Short mmCIF file of C-alpha atoms and ligand atoms in Angstrom, two decimals:
data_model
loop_
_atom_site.label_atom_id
_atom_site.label_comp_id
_atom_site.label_asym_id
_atom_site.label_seq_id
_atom_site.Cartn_x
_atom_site.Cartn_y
_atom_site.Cartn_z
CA UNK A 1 -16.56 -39.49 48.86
CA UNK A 2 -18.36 -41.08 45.62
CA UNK A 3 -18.62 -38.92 42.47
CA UNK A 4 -21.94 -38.92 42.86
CA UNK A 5 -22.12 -37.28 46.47
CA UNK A 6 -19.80 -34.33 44.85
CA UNK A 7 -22.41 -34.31 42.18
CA UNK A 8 -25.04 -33.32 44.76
CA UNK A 9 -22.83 -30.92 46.69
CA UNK A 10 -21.85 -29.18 43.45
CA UNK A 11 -25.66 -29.14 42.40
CA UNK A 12 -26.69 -26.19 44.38
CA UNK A 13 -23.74 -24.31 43.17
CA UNK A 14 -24.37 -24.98 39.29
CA UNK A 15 -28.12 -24.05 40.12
CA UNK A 16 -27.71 -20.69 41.36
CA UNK A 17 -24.66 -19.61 38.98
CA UNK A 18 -26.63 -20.56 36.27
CA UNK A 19 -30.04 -18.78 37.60
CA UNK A 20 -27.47 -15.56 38.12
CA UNK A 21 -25.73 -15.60 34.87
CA UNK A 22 -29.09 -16.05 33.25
CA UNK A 23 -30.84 -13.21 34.98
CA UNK A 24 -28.06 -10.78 34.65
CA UNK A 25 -28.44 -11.32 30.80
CA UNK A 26 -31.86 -11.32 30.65
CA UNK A 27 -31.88 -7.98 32.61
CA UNK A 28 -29.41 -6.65 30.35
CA UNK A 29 -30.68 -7.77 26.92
CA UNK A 30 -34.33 -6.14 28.37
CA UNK A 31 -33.08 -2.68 29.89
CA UNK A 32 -30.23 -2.55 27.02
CA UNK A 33 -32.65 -3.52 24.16
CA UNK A 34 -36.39 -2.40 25.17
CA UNK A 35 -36.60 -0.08 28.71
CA UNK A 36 -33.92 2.59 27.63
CA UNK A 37 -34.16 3.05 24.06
CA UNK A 38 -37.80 2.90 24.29
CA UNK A 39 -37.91 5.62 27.47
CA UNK A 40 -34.75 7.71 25.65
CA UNK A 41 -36.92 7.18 21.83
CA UNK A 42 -39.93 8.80 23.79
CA UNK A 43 -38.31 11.42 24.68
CA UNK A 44 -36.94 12.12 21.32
CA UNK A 45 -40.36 11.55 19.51
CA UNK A 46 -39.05 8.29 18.22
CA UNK A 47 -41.91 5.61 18.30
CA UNK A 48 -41.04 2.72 20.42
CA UNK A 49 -40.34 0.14 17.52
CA UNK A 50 -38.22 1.96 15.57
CA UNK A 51 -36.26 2.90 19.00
CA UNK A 52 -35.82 -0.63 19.61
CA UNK A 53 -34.59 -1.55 16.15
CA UNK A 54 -31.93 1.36 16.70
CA UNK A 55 -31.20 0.12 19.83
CA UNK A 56 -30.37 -4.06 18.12
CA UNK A 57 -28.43 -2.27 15.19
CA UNK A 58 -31.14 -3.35 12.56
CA UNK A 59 -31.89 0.31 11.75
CA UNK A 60 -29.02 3.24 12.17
CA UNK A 61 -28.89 6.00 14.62
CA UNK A 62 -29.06 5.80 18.05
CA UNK A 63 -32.36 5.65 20.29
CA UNK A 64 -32.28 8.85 21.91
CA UNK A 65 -31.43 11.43 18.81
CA UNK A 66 -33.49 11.99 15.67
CA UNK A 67 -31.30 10.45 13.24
CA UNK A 68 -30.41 13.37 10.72
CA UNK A 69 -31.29 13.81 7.12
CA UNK A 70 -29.59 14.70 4.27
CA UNK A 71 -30.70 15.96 0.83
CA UNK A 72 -27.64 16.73 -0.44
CA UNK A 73 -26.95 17.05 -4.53
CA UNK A 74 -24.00 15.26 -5.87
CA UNK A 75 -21.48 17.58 -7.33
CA UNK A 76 -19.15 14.90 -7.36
CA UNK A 77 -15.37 16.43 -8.65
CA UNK A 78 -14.73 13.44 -10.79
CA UNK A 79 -16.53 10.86 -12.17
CA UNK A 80 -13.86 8.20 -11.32
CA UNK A 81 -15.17 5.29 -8.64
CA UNK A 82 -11.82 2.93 -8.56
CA UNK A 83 -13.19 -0.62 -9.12
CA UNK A 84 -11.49 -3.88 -8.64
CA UNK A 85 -12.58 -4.57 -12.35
CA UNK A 86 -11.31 -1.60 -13.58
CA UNK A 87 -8.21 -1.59 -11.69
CA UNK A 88 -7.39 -5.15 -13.32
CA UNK A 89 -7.86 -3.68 -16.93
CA UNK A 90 -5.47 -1.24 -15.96
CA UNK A 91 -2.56 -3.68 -15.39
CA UNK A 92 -3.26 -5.54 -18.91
CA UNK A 93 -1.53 -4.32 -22.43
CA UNK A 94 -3.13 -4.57 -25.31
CA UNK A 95 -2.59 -3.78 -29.10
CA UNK A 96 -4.55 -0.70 -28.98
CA UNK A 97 -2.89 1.14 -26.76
CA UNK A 98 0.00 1.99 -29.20
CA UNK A 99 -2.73 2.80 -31.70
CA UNK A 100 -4.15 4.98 -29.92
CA UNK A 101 -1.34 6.61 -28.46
CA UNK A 102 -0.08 7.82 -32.06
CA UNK A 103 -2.71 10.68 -31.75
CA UNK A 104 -0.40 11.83 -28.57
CA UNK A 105 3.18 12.03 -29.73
CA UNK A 106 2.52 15.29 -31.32
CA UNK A 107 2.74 16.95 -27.65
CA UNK A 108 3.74 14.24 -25.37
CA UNK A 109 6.68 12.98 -27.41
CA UNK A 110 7.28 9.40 -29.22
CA UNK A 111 8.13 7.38 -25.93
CA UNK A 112 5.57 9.78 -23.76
CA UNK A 113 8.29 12.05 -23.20
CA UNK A 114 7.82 15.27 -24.03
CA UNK A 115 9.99 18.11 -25.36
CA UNK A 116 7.98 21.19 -25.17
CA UNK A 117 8.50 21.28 -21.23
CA UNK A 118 5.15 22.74 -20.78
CA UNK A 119 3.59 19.08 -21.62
CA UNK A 120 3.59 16.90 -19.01
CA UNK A 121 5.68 13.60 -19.73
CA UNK A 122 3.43 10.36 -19.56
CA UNK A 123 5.90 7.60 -20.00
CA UNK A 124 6.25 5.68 -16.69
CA UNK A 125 3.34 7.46 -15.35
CA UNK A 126 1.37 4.93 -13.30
CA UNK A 127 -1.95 3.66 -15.42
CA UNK A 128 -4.37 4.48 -12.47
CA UNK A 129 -3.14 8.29 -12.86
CA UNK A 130 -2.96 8.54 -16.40
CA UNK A 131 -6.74 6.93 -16.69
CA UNK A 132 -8.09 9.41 -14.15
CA UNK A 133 -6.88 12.43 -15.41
CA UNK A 134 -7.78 11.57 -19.06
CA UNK A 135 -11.17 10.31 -17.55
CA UNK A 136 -11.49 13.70 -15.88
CA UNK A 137 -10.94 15.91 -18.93
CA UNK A 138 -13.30 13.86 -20.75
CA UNK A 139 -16.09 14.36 -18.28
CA UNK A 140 -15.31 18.21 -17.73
CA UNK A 141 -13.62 17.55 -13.88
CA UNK A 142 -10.34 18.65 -15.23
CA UNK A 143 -10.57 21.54 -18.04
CA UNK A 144 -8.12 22.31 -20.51
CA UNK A 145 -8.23 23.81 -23.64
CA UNK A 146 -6.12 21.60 -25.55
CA UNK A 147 -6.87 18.47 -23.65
CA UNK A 148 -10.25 18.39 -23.10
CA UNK A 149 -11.94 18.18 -26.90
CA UNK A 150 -9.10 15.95 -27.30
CA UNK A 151 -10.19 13.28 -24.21
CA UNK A 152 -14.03 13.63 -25.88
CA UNK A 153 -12.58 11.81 -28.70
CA UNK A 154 -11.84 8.95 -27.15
CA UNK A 155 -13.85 6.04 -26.01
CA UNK A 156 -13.57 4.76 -22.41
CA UNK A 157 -12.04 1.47 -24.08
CA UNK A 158 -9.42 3.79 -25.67
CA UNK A 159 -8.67 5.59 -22.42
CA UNK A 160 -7.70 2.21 -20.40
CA UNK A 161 -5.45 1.39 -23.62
CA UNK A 162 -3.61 4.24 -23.84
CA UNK A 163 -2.44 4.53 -20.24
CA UNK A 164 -1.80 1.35 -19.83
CA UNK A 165 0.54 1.56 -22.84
CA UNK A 166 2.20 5.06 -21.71
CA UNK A 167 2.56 3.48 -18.28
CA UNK A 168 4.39 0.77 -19.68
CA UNK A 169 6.95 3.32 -21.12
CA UNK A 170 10.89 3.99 -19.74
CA UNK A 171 10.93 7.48 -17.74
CA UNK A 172 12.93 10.50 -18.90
CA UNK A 173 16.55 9.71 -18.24
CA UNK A 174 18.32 12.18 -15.79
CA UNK A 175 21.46 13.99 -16.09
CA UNK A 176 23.22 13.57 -12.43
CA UNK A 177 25.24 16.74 -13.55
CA UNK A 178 21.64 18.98 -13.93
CA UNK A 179 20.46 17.71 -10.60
CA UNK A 180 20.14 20.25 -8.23
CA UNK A 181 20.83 20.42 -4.83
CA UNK A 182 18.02 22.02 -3.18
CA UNK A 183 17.37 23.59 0.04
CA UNK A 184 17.11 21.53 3.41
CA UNK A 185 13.77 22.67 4.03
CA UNK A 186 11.87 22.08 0.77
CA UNK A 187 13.56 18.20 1.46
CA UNK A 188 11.98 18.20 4.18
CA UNK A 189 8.71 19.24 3.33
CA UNK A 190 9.35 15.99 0.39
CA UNK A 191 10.10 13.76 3.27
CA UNK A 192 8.99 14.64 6.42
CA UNK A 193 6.01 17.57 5.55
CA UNK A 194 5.02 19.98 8.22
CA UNK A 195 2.90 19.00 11.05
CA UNK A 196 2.13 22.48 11.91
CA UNK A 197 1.04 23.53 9.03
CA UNK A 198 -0.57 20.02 8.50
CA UNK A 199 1.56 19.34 5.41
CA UNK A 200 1.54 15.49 5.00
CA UNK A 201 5.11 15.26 3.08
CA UNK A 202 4.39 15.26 -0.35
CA UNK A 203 6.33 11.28 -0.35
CA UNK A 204 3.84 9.71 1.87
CA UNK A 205 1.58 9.76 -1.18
CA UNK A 206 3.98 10.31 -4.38
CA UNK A 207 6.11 8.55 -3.04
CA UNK A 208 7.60 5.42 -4.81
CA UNK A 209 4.91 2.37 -3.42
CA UNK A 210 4.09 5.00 -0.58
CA UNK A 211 0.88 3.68 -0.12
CA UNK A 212 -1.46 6.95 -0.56
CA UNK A 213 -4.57 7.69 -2.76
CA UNK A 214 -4.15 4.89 -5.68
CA UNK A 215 -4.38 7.59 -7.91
CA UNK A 216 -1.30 9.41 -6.78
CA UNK A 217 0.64 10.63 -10.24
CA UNK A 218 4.27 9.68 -10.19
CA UNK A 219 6.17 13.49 -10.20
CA UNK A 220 9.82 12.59 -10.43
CA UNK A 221 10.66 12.75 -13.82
CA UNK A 222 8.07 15.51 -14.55
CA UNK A 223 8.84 18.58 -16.46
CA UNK A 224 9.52 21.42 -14.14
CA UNK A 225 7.13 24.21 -15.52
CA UNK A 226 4.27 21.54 -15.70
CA UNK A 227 4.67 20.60 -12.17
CA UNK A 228 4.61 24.02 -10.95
CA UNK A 229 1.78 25.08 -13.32
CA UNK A 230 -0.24 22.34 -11.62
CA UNK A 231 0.12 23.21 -8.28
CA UNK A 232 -0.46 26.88 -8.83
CA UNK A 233 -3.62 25.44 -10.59
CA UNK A 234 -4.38 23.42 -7.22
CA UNK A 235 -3.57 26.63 -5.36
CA UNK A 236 -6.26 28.80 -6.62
CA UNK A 237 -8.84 25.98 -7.25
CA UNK A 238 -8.72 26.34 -11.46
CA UNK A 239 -7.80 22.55 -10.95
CA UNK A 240 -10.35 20.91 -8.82
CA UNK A 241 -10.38 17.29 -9.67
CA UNK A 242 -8.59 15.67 -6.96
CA UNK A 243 -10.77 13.65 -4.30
CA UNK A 244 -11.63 15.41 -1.43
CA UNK A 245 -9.60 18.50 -2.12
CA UNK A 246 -6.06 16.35 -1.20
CA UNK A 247 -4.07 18.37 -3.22
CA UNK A 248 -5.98 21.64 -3.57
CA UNK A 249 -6.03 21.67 0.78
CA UNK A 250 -1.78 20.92 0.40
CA UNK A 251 -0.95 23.15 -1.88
CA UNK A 252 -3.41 26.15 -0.11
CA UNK A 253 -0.67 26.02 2.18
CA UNK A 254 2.61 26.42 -0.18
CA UNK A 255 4.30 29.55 -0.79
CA UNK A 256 5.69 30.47 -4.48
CA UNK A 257 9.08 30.00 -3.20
CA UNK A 258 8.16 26.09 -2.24
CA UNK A 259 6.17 25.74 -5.18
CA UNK A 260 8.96 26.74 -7.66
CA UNK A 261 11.65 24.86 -5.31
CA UNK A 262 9.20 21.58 -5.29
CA UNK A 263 8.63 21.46 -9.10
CA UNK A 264 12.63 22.21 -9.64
CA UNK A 265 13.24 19.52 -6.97
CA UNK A 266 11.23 16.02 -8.58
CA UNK A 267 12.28 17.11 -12.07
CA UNK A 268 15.93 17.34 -11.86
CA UNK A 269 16.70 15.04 -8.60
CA UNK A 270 17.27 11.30 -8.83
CA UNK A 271 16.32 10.01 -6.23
CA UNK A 272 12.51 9.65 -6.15
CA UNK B 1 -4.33 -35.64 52.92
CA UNK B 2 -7.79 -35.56 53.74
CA UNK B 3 -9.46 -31.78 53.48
CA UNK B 4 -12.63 -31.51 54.99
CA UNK B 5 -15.56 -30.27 52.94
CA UNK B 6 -16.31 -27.36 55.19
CA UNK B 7 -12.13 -26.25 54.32
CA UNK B 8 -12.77 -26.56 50.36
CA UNK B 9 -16.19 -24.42 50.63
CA UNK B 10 -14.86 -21.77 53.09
CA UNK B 11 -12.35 -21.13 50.64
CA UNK B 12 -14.52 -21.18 47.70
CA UNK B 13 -16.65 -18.68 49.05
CA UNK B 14 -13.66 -16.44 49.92
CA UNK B 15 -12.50 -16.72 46.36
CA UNK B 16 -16.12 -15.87 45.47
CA UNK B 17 -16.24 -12.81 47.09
CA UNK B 18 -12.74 -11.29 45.84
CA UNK B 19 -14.10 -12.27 42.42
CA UNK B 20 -16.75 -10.71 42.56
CA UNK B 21 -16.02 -7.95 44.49
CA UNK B 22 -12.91 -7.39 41.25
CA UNK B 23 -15.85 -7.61 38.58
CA UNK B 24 -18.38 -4.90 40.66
CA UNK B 25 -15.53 -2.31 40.60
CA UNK B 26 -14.32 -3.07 36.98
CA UNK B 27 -18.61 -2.71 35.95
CA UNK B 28 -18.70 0.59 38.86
CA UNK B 29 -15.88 2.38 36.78
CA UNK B 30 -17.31 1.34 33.39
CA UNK B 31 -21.05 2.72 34.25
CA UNK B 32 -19.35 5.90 36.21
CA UNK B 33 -17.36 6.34 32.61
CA UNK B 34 -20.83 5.74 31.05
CA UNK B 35 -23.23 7.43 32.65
CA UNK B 36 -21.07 10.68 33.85
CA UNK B 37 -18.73 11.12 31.27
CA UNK B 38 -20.98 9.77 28.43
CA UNK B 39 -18.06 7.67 27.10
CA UNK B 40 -20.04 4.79 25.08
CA UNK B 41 -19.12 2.35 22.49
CA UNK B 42 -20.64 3.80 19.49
CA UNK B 43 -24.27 2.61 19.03
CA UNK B 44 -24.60 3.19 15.14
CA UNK B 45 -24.45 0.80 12.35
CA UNK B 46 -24.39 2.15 8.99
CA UNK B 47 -23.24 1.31 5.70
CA UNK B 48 -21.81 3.10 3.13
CA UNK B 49 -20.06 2.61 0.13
CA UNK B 50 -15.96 3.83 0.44
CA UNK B 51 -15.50 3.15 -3.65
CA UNK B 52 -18.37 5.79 -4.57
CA UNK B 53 -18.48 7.85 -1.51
CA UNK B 54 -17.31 11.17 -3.39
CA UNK B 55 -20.11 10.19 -5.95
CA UNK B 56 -23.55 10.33 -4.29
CA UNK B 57 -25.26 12.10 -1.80
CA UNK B 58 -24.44 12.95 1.88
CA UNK B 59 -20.06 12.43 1.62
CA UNK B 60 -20.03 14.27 -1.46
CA UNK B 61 -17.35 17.35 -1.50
CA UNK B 62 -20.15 19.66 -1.27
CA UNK B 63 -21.62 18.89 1.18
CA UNK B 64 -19.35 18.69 3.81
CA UNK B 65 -18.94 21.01 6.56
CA UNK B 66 -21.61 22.14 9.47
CA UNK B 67 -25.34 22.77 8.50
CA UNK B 68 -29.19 22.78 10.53
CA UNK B 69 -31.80 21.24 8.85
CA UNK B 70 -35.16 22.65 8.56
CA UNK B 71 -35.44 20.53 12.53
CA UNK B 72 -32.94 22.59 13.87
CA UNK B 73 -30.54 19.74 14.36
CA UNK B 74 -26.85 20.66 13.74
CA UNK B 75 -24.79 18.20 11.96
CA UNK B 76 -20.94 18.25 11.12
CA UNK B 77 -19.80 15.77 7.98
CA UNK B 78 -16.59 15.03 7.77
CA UNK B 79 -14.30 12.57 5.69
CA UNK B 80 -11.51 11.40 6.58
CA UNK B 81 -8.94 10.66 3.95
CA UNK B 82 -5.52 9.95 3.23
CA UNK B 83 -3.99 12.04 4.78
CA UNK B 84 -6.38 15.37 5.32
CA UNK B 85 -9.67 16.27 7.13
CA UNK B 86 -12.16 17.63 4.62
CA UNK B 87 -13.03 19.85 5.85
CA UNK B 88 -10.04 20.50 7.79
CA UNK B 89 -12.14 22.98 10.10
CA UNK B 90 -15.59 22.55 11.43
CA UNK B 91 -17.69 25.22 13.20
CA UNK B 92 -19.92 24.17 15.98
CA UNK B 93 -22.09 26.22 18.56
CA UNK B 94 -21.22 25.38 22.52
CA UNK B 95 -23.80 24.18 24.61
CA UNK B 96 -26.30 22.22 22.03
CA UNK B 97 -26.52 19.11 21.07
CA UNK B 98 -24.78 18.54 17.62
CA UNK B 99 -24.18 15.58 15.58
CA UNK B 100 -20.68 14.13 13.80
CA UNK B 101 -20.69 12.36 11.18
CA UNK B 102 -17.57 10.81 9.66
CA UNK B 103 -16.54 8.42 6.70
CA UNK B 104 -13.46 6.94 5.01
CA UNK B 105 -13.34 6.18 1.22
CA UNK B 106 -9.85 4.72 2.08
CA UNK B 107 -8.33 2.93 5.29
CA UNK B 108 -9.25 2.86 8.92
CA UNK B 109 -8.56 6.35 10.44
CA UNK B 110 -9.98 7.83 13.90
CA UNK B 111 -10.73 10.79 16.04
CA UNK B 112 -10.62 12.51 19.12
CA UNK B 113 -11.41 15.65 20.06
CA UNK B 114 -8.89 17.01 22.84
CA UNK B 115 -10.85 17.47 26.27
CA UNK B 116 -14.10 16.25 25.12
CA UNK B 117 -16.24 12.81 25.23
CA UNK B 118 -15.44 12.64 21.31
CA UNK B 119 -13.75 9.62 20.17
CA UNK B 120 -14.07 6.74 17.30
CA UNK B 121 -12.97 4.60 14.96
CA UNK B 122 -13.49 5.74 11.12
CA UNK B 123 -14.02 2.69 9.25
CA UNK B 124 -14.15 2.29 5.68
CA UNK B 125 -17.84 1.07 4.65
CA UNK B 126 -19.37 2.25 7.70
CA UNK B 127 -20.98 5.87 9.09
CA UNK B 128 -19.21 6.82 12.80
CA UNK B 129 -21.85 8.99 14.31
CA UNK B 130 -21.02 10.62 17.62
CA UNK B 131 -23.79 12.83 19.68
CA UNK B 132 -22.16 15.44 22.17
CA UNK B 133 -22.44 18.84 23.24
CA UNK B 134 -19.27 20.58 23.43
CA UNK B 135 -19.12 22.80 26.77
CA UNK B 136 -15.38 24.65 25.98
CA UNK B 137 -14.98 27.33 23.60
CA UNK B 138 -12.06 27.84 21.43
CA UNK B 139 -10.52 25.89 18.24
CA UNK B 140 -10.19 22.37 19.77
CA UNK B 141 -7.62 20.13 17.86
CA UNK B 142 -8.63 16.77 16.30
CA UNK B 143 -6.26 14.29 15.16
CA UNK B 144 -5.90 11.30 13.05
CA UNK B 145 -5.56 8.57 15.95
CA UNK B 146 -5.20 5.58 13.99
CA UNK B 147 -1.70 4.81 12.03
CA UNK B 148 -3.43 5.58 8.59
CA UNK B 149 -0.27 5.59 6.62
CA UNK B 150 2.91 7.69 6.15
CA UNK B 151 1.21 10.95 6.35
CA UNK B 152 -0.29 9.90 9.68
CA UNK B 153 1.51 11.87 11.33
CA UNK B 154 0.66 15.30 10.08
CA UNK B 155 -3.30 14.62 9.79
CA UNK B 156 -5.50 16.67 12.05
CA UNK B 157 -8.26 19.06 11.60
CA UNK B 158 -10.13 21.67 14.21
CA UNK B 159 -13.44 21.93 16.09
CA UNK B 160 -13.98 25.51 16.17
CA UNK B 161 -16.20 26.44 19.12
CA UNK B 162 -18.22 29.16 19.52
CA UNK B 163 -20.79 30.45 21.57
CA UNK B 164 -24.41 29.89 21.21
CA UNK B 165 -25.24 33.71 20.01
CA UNK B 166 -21.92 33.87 17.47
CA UNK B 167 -23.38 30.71 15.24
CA UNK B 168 -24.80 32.25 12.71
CA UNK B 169 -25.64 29.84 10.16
CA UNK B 170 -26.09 31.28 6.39
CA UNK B 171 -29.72 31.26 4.55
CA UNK B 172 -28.74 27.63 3.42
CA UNK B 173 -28.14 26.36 7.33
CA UNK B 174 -25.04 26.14 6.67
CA UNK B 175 -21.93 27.35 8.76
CA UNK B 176 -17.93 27.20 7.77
CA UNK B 177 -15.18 27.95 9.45
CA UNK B 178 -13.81 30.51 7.07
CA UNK B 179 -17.19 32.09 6.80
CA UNK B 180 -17.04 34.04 10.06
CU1 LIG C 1 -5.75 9.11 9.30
#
């Protein structure tokens, strides 16, 4: 046979897929896009254009269901909104953050490490941390008496310098002597956490790099009595500054026991 | 070797048919899925943005949780986070329509609700909005379905279920879990 005879016997073929393929999507694209969102929108008191528009993806909410309102006040629990901008400014030294950070070694010690164990320690604490909570105390998220006139005296320019210079800072050496061993279950509340309570483990976000909120503070290192002050201060909600209640809803679920074994655990072990 | 014409379009049209015949049951199963069990690809489109979503409006802490508006319509906001529900317990009644409505402000997480039609993606940037009407009572579990990070594992929240005559919404419309 020529090519051109197969042309012809092919040509009926061609024809009808084609007509097939073509009326299958125009049926679709008409029922999908105009018959059922228009019947379901009339059902639902929603007018036909507006169904339709639902229906393409041009306007949210689905055809069938009133799409439902909100007029909900913002009671945001920190001001904080992580920007790629910011976050770069947070990564960059400058001169004033030594400056700056003079007005701190009263309570937080020369290097950011403090001796009054009731202070947290700063030095080594990750930039994005130390920026939010200082941040947070300015605007009134976090409260404390000490801290919070002293945040309102600096300017947001001030802020980014000083934790970027703390961050910057060597970590409170440990004694491996003073590390203590600690039980097998609060290590495993560190590492693994507790599915049944739904614990995350407190290392999937403090951990070193572990990937969680960016905003994670760095605990190992910590002073003991600040850690566990904190986390009672999570328990009962007198600390309410953390994002969608991540720590608040984890600590809800610790006992004093864990909370005292946690705090003891990242300030005197090595490891993390 | 000479085939005849007739032998090639026999055998196209047999290969037709099983084609075909493959493609009606895959479409039978996917409208049965559809159209009994309301399993559908999720319809909505809707923006938000992750970086401010605990700043403005409908996502904010506040206002998360179960609430009627002055329509009637029940709706259940939800945010899923790193590595928690919040709220990590929603109240819904059985038996009437209610709307979820979810949102990430960090990575991709997802849900399903066990033994229900309930089941998407949670993408940052975007709204999931999921229409059902939950038949079971009891406190349904909800995990995270979608590796989300290191706490994955340990992230789930609960649909609490109650009967019709038991939701009792406070003078706001709203209704918690812990409120009952
Ligand atoms: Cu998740």
């Amino acid at each position: 046979m020529k090519p051109a005879d197969l042309d012809d016997l092919d040509r009926p073929w061609r024809t009808w897929a084609s007509l097939i393929i073509g009326g299958m999507l125009a049926f679709s694209i008409v029922m999908g896009f105009v018959v059922i969102p228009v019947v379901q929108g009339y059902g639902a008191g929603i007018d036909p254009f507006t169904a339709i528009c639902r229906a393409v993806g041009l306007v949210p909410g689905s055809p069938s269901t009133r799409q439902p309102t909100s007029a909900a006040k913002a009671e945001p629990t920190t001001q904080v909104a992580w920007s790629t901008q910011l976050l770069r400014t947070l990564s960059r030294p400058t001169d004033m953050g030594a400056v700056v950070a003079e007005g701190c070694v009263a309570c937080h010690g020369q290097r950011g490490i403090a001796s009054d164990p009731q202070n947290p320690n700063l030095a080594g604490q990750s930039a994005v941390a130390i920026y939010k909570q200082l941040h947070d105390y300015k605007t009134g998220s976090r409260a404390n008496d000490i801290m919070t006139p002293i945040a309102q005296t600096l300017e947001e320019n001030q802020i980014r310098a000083v934790s970027v210079h703390f961050a910057a800072a060597n970590r409170r050496s440990l004694d491996p002597t003073t590390a203590e061993v600690v039980d097998e279950d609060i290590v495993r509340l560190v590492e693994r956490g507790d599915p049944a309570r739904a614990l995350p483990a407190c290392n999937s976000c403090h951990g070193f790099s572990a990937g969680g909120p960016i905003e994670t503070p760095t605990l190992s290192h910590q002073n003991r009595e600040y850690l566990a002050r904190q986390l009672r201060a999570f328990r009962d909600s007198s600390r309410r500054n953390d994002i969608y209640t991540r720590m608040r809803s984890v600590s809800a679920k610790l006992t004093d026991r864990e909370i005292n074994r946690l705090a003891e655990f990242y300030a005197t072990t090595l490891q993390y | 070797m000479a085939v005849s014409e007739e032998a090639i379009l026999r055998s196209e049209l047999r290969w037709t048919i099983v084609v075909t015949g493959t493609i009606t049951v895959i479409m039978v199963a996917i409208l049965y899925a559809g159209i009994v069990h309301h399993i559908n690809p999720p319809s909505n489109i809707e923006t938000v943005d992750p970086k401010t979503l605990h700043l403005t409006g409908e996502f904010t802490e506040e206002n998360l949780g179960t609430s009627i508006d002055a329509g009637g319509q029940i709706t259940a906001r939800m945010v899923a986070t790193q590595f928690a529900f919040q709220p990590q317990c929603i109240l819904l009644p059985a038996n009437k329509r209610v709307t979820l409505r979810f949102a990430s402000p960090d990575v991709i997480h997802g849900i399903l609700v066990t033994g229900t039609n309930v089941n998407t993606m949670i993408v940052p940037g975007y709204v999931s909005q999921v229409h059902t009407v939950f038949t079971r009572t009891g406190d349904l579990l909800m995990p995270c379905h979608e590796y989300c990070g290191l706490g994955h594992s340990q992230m789930w929240a609960t649909v609490r279920v109650v009967p019709e005559a038991e939701f009792k919404p406070d003078g706001s419309g709203r209704a918690l879990c812990d409120a009952r």
